Coordinates of C-alpha atoms and ligand atoms in Angstrom, one line a residue:
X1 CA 5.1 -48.4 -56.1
X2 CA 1.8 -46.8 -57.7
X3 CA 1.4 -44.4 -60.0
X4 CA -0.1 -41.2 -58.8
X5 CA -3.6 -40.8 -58.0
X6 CA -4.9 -37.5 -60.7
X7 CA -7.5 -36.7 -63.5
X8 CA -6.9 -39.3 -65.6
X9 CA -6.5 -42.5 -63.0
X10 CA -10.1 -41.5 -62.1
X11 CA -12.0 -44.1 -64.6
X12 CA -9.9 -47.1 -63.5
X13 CA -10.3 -46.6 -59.3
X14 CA -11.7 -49.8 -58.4
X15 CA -15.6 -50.1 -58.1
X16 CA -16.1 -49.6 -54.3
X17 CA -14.2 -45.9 -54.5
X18 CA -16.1 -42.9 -54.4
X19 CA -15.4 -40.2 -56.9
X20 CA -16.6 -37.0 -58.5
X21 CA -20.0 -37.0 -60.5
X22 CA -19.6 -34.3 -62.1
X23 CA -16.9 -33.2 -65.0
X24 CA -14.3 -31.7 -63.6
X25 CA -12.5 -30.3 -66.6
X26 CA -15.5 -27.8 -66.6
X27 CA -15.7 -27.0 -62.7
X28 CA -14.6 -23.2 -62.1
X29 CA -13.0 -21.2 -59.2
X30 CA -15.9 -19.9 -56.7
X31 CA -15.0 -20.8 -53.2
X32 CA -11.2 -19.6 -51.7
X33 CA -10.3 -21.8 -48.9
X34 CA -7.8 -20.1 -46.0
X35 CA -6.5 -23.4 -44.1
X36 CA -6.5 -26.4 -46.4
X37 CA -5.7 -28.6 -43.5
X38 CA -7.5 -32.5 -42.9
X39 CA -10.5 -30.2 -41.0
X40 CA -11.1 -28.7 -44.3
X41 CA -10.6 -31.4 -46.6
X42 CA -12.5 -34.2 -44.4
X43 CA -15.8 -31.6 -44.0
X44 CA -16.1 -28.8 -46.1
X45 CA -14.4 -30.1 -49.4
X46 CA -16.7 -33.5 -49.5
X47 CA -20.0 -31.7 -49.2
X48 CA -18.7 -29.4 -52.1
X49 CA -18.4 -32.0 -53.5
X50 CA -21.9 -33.8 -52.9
X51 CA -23.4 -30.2 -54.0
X52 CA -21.7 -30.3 -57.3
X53 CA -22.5 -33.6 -58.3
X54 CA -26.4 -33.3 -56.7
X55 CA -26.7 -29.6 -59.0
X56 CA -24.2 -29.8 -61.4
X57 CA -23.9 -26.0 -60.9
X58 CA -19.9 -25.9 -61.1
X59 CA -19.2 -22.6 -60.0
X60 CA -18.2 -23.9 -56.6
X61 CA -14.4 -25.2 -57.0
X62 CA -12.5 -24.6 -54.1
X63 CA -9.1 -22.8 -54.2
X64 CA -7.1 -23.8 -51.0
X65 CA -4.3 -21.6 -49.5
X66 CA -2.0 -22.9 -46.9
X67 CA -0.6 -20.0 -44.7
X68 CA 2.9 -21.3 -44.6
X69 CA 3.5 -24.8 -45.4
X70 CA 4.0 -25.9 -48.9
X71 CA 3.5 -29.2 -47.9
X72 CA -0.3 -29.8 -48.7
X73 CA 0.7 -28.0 -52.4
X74 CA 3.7 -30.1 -53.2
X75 CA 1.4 -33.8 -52.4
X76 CA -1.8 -32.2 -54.3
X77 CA -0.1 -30.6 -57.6
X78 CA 1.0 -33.5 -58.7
X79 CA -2.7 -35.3 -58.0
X80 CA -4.8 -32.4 -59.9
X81 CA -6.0 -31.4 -56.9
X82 CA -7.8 -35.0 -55.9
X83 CA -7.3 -36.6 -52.4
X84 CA -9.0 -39.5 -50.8
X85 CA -11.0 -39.0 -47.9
X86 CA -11.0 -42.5 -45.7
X87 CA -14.3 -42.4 -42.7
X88 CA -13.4 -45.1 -40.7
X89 CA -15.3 -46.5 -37.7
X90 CA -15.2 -50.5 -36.3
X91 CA -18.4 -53.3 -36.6
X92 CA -20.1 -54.3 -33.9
X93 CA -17.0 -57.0 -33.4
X94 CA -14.5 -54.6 -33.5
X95 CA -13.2 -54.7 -36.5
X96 CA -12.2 -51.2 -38.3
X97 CA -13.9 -50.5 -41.9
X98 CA -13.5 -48.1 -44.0
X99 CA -15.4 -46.0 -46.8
X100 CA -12.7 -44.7 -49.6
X101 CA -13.9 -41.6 -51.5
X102 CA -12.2 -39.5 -54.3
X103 CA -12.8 -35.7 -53.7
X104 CA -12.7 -33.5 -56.7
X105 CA -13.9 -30.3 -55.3
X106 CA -10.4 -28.5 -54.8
X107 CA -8.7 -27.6 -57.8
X108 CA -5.6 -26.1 -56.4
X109 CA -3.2 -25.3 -53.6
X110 CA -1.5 -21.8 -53.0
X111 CA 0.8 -21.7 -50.6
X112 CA 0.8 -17.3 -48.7
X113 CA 4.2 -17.2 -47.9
X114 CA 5.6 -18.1 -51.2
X115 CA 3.2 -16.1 -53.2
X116 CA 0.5 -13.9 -51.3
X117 CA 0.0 -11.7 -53.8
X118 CA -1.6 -14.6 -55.5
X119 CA -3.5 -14.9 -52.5
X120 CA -5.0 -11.7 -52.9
X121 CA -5.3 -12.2 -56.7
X122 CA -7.7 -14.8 -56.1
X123 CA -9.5 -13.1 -53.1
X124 CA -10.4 -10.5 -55.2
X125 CA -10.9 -12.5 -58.5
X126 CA -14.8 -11.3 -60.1
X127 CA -15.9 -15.1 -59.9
X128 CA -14.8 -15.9 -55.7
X129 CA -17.9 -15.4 -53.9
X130 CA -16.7 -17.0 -50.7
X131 CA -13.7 -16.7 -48.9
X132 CA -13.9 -19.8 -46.3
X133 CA -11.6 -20.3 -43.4
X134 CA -10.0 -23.2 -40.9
X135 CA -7.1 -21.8 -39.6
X136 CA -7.8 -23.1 -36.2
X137 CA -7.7 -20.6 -32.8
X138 CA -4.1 -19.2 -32.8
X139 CA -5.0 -18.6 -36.6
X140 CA -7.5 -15.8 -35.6
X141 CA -4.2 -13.1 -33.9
X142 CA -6.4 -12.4 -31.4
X143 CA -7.1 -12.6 -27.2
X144 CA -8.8 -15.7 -26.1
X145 CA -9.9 -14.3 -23.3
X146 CA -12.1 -11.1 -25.3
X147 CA -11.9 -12.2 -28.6
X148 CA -9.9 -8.6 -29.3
X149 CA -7.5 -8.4 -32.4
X150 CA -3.6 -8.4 -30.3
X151 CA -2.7 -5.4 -31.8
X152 CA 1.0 -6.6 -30.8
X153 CA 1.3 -9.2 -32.2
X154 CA 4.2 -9.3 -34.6
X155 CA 2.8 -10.4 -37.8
X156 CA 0.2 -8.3 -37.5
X157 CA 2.5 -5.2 -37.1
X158 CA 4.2 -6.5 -40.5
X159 CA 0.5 -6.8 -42.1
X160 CA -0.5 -3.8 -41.1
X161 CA 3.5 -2.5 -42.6
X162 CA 3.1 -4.7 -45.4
X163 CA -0.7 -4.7 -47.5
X164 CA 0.7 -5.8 -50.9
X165 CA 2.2 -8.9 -48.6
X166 CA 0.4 -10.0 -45.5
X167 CA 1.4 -12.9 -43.5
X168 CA -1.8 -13.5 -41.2
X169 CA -5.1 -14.8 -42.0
X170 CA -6.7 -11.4 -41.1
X171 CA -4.3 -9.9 -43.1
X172 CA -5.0 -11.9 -46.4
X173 CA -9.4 -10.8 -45.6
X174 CA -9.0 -7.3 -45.4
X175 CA -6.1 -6.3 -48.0
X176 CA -8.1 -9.0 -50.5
X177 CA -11.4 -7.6 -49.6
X178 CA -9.4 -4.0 -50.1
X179 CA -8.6 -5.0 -54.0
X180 CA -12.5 -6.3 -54.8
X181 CA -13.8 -2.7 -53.5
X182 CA -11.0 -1.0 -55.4
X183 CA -12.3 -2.7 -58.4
X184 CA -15.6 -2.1 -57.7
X185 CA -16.4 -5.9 -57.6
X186 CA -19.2 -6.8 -55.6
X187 CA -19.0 -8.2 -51.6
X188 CA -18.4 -11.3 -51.1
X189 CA -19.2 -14.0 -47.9
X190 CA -16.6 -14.6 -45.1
X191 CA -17.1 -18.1 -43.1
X192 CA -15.1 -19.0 -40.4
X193 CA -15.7 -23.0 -39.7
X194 CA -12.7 -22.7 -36.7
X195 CA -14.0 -23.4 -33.1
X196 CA -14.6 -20.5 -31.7
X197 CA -17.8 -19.5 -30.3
X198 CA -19.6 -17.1 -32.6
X199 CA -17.0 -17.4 -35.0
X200 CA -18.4 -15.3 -38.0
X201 CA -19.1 -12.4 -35.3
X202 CA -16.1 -12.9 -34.2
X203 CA -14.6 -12.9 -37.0
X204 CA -16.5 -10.2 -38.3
X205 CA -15.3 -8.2 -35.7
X206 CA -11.6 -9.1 -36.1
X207 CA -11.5 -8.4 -39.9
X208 CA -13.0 -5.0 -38.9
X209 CA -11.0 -4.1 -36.6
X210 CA -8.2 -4.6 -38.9
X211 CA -9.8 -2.6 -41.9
X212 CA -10.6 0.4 -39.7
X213 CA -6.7 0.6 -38.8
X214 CA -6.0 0.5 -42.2
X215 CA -8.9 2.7 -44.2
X216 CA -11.8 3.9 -42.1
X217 CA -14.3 3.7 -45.3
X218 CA -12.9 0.2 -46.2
X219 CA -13.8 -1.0 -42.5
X220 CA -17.7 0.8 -43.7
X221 CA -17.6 -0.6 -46.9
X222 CA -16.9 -4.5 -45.4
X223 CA -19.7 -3.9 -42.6
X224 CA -22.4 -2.6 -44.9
X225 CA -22.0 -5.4 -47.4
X226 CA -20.0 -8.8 -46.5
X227 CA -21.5 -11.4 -44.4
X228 CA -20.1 -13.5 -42.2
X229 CA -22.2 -16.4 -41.1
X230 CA -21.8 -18.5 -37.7
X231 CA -21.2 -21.9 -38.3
X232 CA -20.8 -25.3 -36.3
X233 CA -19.0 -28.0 -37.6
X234 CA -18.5 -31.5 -35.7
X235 CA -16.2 -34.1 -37.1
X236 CA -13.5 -35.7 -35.8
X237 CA -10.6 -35.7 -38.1
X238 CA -6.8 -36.8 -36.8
X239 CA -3.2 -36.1 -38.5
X240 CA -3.2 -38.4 -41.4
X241 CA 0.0 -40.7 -41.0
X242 CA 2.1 -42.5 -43.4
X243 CA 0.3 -46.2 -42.6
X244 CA -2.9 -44.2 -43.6
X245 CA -1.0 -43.0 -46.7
X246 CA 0.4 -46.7 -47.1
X247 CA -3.0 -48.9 -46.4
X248 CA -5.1 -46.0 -48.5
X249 CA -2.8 -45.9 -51.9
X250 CA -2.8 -49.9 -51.9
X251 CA -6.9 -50.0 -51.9
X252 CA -6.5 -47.3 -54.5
X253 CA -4.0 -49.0 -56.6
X254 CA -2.6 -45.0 -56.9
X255 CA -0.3 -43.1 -54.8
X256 CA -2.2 -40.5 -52.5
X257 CA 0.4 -38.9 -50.7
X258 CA -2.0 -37.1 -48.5
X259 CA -5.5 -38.9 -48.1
X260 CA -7.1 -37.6 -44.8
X261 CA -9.0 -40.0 -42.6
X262 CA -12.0 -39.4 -40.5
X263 CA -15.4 -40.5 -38.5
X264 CA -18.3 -40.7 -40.5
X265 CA -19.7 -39.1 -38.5
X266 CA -20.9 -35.6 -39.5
X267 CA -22.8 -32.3 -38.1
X268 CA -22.5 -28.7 -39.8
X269 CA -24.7 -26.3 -38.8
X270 CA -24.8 -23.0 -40.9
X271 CA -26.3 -19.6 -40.6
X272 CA -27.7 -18.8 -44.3
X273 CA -26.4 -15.5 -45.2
X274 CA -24.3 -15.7 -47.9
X275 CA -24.4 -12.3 -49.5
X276 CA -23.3 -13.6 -53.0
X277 CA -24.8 -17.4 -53.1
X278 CA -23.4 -20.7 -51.9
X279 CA -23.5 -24.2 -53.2
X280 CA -26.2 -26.5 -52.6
X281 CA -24.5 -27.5 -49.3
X282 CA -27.9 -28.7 -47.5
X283 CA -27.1 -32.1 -49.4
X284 CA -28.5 -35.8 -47.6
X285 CA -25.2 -36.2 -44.9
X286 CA -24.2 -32.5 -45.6
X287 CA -25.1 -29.4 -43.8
X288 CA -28.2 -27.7 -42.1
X289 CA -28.6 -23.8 -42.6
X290 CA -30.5 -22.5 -39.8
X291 CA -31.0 -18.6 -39.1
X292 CA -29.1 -19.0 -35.6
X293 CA -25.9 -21.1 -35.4
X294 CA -24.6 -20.0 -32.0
X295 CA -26.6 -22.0 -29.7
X296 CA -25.3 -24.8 -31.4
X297 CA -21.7 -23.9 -31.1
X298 CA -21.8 -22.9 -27.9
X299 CA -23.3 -26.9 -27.1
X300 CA -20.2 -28.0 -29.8
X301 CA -17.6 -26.5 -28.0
X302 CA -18.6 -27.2 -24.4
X303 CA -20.5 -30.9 -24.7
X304 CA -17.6 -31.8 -27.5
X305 CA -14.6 -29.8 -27.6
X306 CA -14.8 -29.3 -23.5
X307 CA -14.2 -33.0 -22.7
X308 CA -11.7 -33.5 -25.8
X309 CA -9.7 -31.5 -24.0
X310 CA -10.0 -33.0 -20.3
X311 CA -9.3 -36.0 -21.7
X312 CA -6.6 -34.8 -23.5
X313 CA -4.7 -33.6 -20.6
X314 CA -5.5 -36.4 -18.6
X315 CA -4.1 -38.9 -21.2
X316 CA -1.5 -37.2 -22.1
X317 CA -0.2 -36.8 -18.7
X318 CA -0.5 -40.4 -18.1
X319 CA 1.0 -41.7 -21.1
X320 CA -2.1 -42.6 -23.2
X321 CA -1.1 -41.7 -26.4
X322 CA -4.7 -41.7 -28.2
X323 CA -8.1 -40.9 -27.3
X324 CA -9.8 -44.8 -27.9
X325 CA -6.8 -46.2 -25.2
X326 CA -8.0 -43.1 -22.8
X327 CA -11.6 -44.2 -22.8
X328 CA -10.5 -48.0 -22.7
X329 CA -10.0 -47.4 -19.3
X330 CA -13.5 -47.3 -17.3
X331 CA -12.0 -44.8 -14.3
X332 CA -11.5 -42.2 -16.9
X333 CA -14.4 -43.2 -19.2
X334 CA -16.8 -42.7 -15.9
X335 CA -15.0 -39.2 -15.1
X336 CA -15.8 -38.0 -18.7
X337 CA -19.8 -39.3 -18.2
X338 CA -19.6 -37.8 -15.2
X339 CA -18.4 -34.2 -16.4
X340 CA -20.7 -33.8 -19.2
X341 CA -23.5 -35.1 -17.1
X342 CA -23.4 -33.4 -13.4
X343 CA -21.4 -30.3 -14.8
X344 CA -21.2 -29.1 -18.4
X345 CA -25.0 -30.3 -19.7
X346 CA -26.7 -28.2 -16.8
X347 CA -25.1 -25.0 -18.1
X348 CA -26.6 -25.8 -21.5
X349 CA -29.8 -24.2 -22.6
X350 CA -32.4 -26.5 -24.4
X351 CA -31.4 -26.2 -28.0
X352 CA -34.5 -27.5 -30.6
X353 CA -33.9 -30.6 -31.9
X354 CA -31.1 -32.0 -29.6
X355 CA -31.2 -34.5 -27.4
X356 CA -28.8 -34.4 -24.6
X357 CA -28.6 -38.0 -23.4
X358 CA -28.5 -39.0 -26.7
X359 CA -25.7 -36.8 -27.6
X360 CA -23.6 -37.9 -24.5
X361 CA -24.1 -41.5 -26.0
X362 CA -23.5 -40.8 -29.1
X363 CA -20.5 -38.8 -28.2
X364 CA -18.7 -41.3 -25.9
X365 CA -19.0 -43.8 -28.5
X366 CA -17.6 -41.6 -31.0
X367 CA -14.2 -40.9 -28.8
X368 CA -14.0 -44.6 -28.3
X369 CA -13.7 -45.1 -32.0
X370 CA -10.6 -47.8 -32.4
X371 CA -10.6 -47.1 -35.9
X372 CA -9.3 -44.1 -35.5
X373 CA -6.0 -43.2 -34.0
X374 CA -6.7 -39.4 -32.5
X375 CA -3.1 -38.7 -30.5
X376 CA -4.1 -36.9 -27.2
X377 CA -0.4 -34.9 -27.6
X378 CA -2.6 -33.0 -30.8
X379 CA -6.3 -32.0 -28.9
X380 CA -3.6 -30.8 -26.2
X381 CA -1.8 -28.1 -28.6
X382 CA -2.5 -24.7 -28.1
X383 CA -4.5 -25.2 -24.6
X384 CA -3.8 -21.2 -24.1
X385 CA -6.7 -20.9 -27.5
X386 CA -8.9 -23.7 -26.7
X387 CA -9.6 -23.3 -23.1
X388 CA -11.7 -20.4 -22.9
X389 CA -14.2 -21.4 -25.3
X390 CA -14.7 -25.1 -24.2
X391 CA -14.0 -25.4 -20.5
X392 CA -14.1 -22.2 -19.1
X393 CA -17.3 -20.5 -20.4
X394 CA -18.6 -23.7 -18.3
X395 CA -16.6 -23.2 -15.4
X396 CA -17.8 -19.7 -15.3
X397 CA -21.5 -20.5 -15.5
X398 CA -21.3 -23.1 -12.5
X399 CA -19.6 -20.7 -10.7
X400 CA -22.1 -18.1 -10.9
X401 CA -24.6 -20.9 -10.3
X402 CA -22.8 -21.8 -6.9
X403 CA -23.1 -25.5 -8.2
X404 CA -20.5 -27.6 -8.2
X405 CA -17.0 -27.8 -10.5
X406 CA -14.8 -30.4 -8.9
X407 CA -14.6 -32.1 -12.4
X408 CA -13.9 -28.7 -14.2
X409 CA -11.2 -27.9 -12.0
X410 CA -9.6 -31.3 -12.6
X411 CA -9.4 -30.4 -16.4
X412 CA -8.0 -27.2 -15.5
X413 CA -5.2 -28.5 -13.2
X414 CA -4.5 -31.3 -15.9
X415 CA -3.7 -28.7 -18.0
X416 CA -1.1 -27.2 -15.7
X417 CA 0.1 -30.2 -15.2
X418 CA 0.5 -31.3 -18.4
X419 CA 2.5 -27.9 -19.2
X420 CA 5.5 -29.8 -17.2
X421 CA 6.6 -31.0 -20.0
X422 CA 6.9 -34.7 -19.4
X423 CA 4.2 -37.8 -19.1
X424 CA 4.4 -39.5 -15.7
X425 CA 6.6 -42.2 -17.4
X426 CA 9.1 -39.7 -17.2
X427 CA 9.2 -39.2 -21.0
X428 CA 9.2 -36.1 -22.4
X429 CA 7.6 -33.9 -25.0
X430 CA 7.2 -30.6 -26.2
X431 CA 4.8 -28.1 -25.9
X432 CA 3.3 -26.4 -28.9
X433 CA 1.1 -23.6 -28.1
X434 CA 1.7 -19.8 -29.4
X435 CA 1.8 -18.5 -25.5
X436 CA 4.1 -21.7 -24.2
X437 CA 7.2 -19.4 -23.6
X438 CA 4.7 -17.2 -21.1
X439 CA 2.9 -19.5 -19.6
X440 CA 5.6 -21.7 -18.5
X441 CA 7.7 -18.5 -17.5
X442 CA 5.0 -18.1 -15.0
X443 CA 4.8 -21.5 -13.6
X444 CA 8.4 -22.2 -13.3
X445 CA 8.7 -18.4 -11.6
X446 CA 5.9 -19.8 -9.5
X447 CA 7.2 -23.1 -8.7
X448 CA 10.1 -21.6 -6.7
X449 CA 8.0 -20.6 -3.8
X450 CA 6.4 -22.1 -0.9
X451 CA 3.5 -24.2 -1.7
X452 CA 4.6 -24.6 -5.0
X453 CA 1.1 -26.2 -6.0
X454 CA -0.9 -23.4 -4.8
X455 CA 2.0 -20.7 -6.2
X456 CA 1.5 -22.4 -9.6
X457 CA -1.9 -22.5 -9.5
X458 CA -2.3 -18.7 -8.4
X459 CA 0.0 -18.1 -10.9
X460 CA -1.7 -19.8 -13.6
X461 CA -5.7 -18.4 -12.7
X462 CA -3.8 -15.0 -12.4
X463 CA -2.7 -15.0 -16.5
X464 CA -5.8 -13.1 -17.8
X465 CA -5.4 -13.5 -21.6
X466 CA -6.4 -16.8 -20.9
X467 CA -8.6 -16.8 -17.6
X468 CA -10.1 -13.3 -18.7
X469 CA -12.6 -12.1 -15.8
X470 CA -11.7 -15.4 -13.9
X471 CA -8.6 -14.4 -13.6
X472 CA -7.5 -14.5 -9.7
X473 CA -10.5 -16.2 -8.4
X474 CA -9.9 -17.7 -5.1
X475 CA -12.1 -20.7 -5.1
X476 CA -10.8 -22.0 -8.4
X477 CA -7.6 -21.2 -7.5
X478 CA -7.7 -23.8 -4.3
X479 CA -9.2 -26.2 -6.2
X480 CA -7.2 -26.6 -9.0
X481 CA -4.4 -26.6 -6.9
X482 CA -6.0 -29.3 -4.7
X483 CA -6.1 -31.5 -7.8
X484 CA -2.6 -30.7 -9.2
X485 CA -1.3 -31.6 -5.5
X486 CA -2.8 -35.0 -6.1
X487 CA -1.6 -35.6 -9.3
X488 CA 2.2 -34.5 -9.1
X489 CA 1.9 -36.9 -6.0
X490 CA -0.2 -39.7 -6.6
X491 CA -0.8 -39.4 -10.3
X492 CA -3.8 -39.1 -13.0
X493 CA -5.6 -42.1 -12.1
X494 CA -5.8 -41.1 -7.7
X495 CA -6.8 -37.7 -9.1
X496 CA -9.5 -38.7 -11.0
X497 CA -10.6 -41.9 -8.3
X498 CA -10.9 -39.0 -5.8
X499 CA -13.6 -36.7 -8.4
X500 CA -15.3 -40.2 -9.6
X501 CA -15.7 -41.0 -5.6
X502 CA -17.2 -37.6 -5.1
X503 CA -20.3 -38.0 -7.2
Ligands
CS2_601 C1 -10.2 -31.4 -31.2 C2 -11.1 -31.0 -32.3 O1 -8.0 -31.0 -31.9 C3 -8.8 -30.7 -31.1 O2 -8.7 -29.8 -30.3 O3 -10.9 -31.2 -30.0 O4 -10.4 -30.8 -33.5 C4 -12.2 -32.0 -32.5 O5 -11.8 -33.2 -32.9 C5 -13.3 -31.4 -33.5 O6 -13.6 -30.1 -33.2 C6 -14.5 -32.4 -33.5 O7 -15.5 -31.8 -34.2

């Protein structure tokens, strides 16, 4: 057994480990963190880190807050804050390698539920300047359909009960962003990194609507002064597991208990408006501020995110348990070529500096990564938040178009048919999703009648917080049911022969 990986193991790493250039006994508070998952600490957290050392202006330490688990505290206390991030990809023969670095850029962990006050403490302490979030979709209490704050939903009822102790993300902005007004402290910047299409509008618009039930001149005070920038970030980053921990702490010779592991590859797009400065993010390998960030979300979520999931659904329902061993197999590999190509890159305006081809290349490599173990069980969580945004918007466009969505619709009816429950080994699994209990109501109401494909299917285009305007529409409807036929019948690989066969 090792000793722990903290401060004062940092001298004897061996040579070929990355650490912090800078002294950390001097670097300060600047930056709160809302989410301080393996998204955060694989993207975000590194190119801190990269600023800090490139200006030595340590102003920018990171404060991380966990919503509800005290997991991420209880491994990084004990470390001072210092994790390894591990980038892992394979040589040209196959073989995995891997890049071990030391961040330094998080100096604590505060988990909401134990202590929110502190949360808000630290929110509206005079040196944060940014309140950053990656709380992923279900984190944002809101509609995926419209975007709108769900008024209903329980926790934000208690927030909006509750302001010295609020349990939701939104919650923690606005009663935080209430104490630095109070105090007469200056705004501050808000910056979702989440997946969501226009997430600091959206965002913007969330947090507002949240202010304005709770203090009308609050919700002014927040929209005349606090920014909240768009931003794209790209990097694929699974669950750490305990061989990572294992294979990590012996290269070390210290005990991580949470390393996270990722591709090196790396894209974060930025809008720069930051109301009250930012570290020297635009590092070599870090991020690009640019004065629009949408168009390149909206290509994120539907060239990237879009197939993620398709695949996702697809492997999953056949027992594929990773995303390399999906794209191993060259039926489904052609069907994911095929589905960016013929149907999600037309819908795509030309965005400066991006080549499409290339990025399709690029990207199909980057899924069939060995190196990295991404389960297809966690891209399928929380379908109900993710579909909108990365398979529907597309869907929507073609069918406005008139062009064709056989490939779409596949995705779609994977999804439905991966909400059974069980692979088509027979083996079960569970569904994580925030609207599971509804949506599966529906379908097994649905499934009882006639034509149970069509049934569910009509049943499942009918649920508008997901399918929004799409909701009900006829030719999607008989589609997806067409494919789900196929598949509870003749399974994932005759589904997807029939779409490859149709190109
Ligand atoms: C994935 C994303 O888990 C998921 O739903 O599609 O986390 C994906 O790996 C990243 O967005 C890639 O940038």
């Amino acid at each position: 057994m090792f000793a722990r990986l903290n401060n004062a193991a940092l001298g004897s790493l061996p040579a070929d480990i990355g650490r912090p250039a800078y002294d950390r006994t001097r670097l300060r508070p600047g930056i709160v963190h809302l989410g301080i998952g393996a998204f955060h600490r694989a993207h975000q957290a590194p190119v801190t880190d990269m600023a800090l050392a490139a200006t030595g202006d340590l102003r920018w330490g990171i404060v991380g807050v966990s919503l509800r688990s005290a997991d991420t505290h209880e491994a990084l206390a004990p470390q001072d804050g210092l994790y390894t991030l591990s980038l892992r990809d394979s040589d040209a023969e196959g073989t995995p390698r891997e890049q071990l670095s030391v961040v330094g850029a998080v100096l604590r962990v505060l988990v909401a539920a134990n202590d929110p006050d502190a949360v808000l403490a630290q929110i509206a302490h005079p040196d944060t300047r940014i309140v950053s979030l990656t709380v992923t979709e279900k984190g944002y209490s809101y509609e995926p359909s419209s975007g709108r704050l769900r008024r209903d939903d329980p926790d934000i009822v208690h927030d909006l009960a509750h302001p010295e102790a609020p349990r939701t993300a939104l919650g923690m902005l606005v009663y935080g962003l209430a104490r630095r007004r109070h105090a007469g402290l200056p705004p501050i910047t808000l910056m979702s990194c989440d997946n969501l299409p226009s997430n600091g509008n959206t965002l913007r618009g969330l947090v507002l609507e949240l202010a304005n039930a709770c203090d009308p001149a609050l919700h002014d005070w927040i929209a005349a002064h606090c920014t909240f920038p768009n931003a794209m970030v790209d990097r694929i980053v699974p669950r750490t597991v305990d061989t990572d921990r294992q294979r990590i702490s012996a290269r070390l010779h210290r005990q991580d208990a949470w390393p996270v592991v990722g591709e090196p590859f790396l894209e974060w797009v930025i809008e720069d408006r930051f109301v009250a400065g930012r570290p020297a993010w635009d590092q070599p390998g870090g991020a690009r501020f640019v004065s629009h960030a949408a168009p390149f979300e909206q290509l994120k979520l539907r060239m990237v995110n879009g197939p993620h999931s398709a695949l996702a659904y697809l492997g999953a329902s056949a027992g594929l348990s990773t995303v390399s061993q999906v794209m191993a197999d060259p039926l489904l590999h052609d069907y994911l070529d095929a589905l960016i190509k013929e149907e999600i890159v037309p819908t795509l305006p030309p965005v400066p500096g991006v080549d499409l081809k290339m990025m399709r290349t690029r990207l199909l490599a980057r899924f069939s990564n060995p190196a990295l173990p991404h389960r297809t069980q966690q891209i399928a969580m929380d379908g109900s938040q993710k579909l909108p945004q990365r398979l529907l918007g597309t869907l929507r466009d073609r069918l406005r178009a008139g062009a064709g969505f056989e490939r779409l619709a596949l995705a779609v009816a994977a999804w439905m048919h991966y909400l059974r429950g069980y692979d088509e080994q027979g083996r079960a699994y569970p569904i994580e999703d925030p609207l599971a209990g509804e949506l599966q109501a529906c379908l097994t109401a649905a499934a009882q009648n006639e034509g149970a494909d069509l049934a569910r299917a009509r049943a499942l285009i009918g649920y508008e917080p997901v399918f929004g305007d799409l909701a009900g529409h006829g030719e999607l409807i008989n589609a997806v049911a067409r494919h789900a036929a196929v598949l509870r019948q003749s399974g994932v690989r005759a589904a997807v022969l029939q779409v490859n066969g149709g190109q």
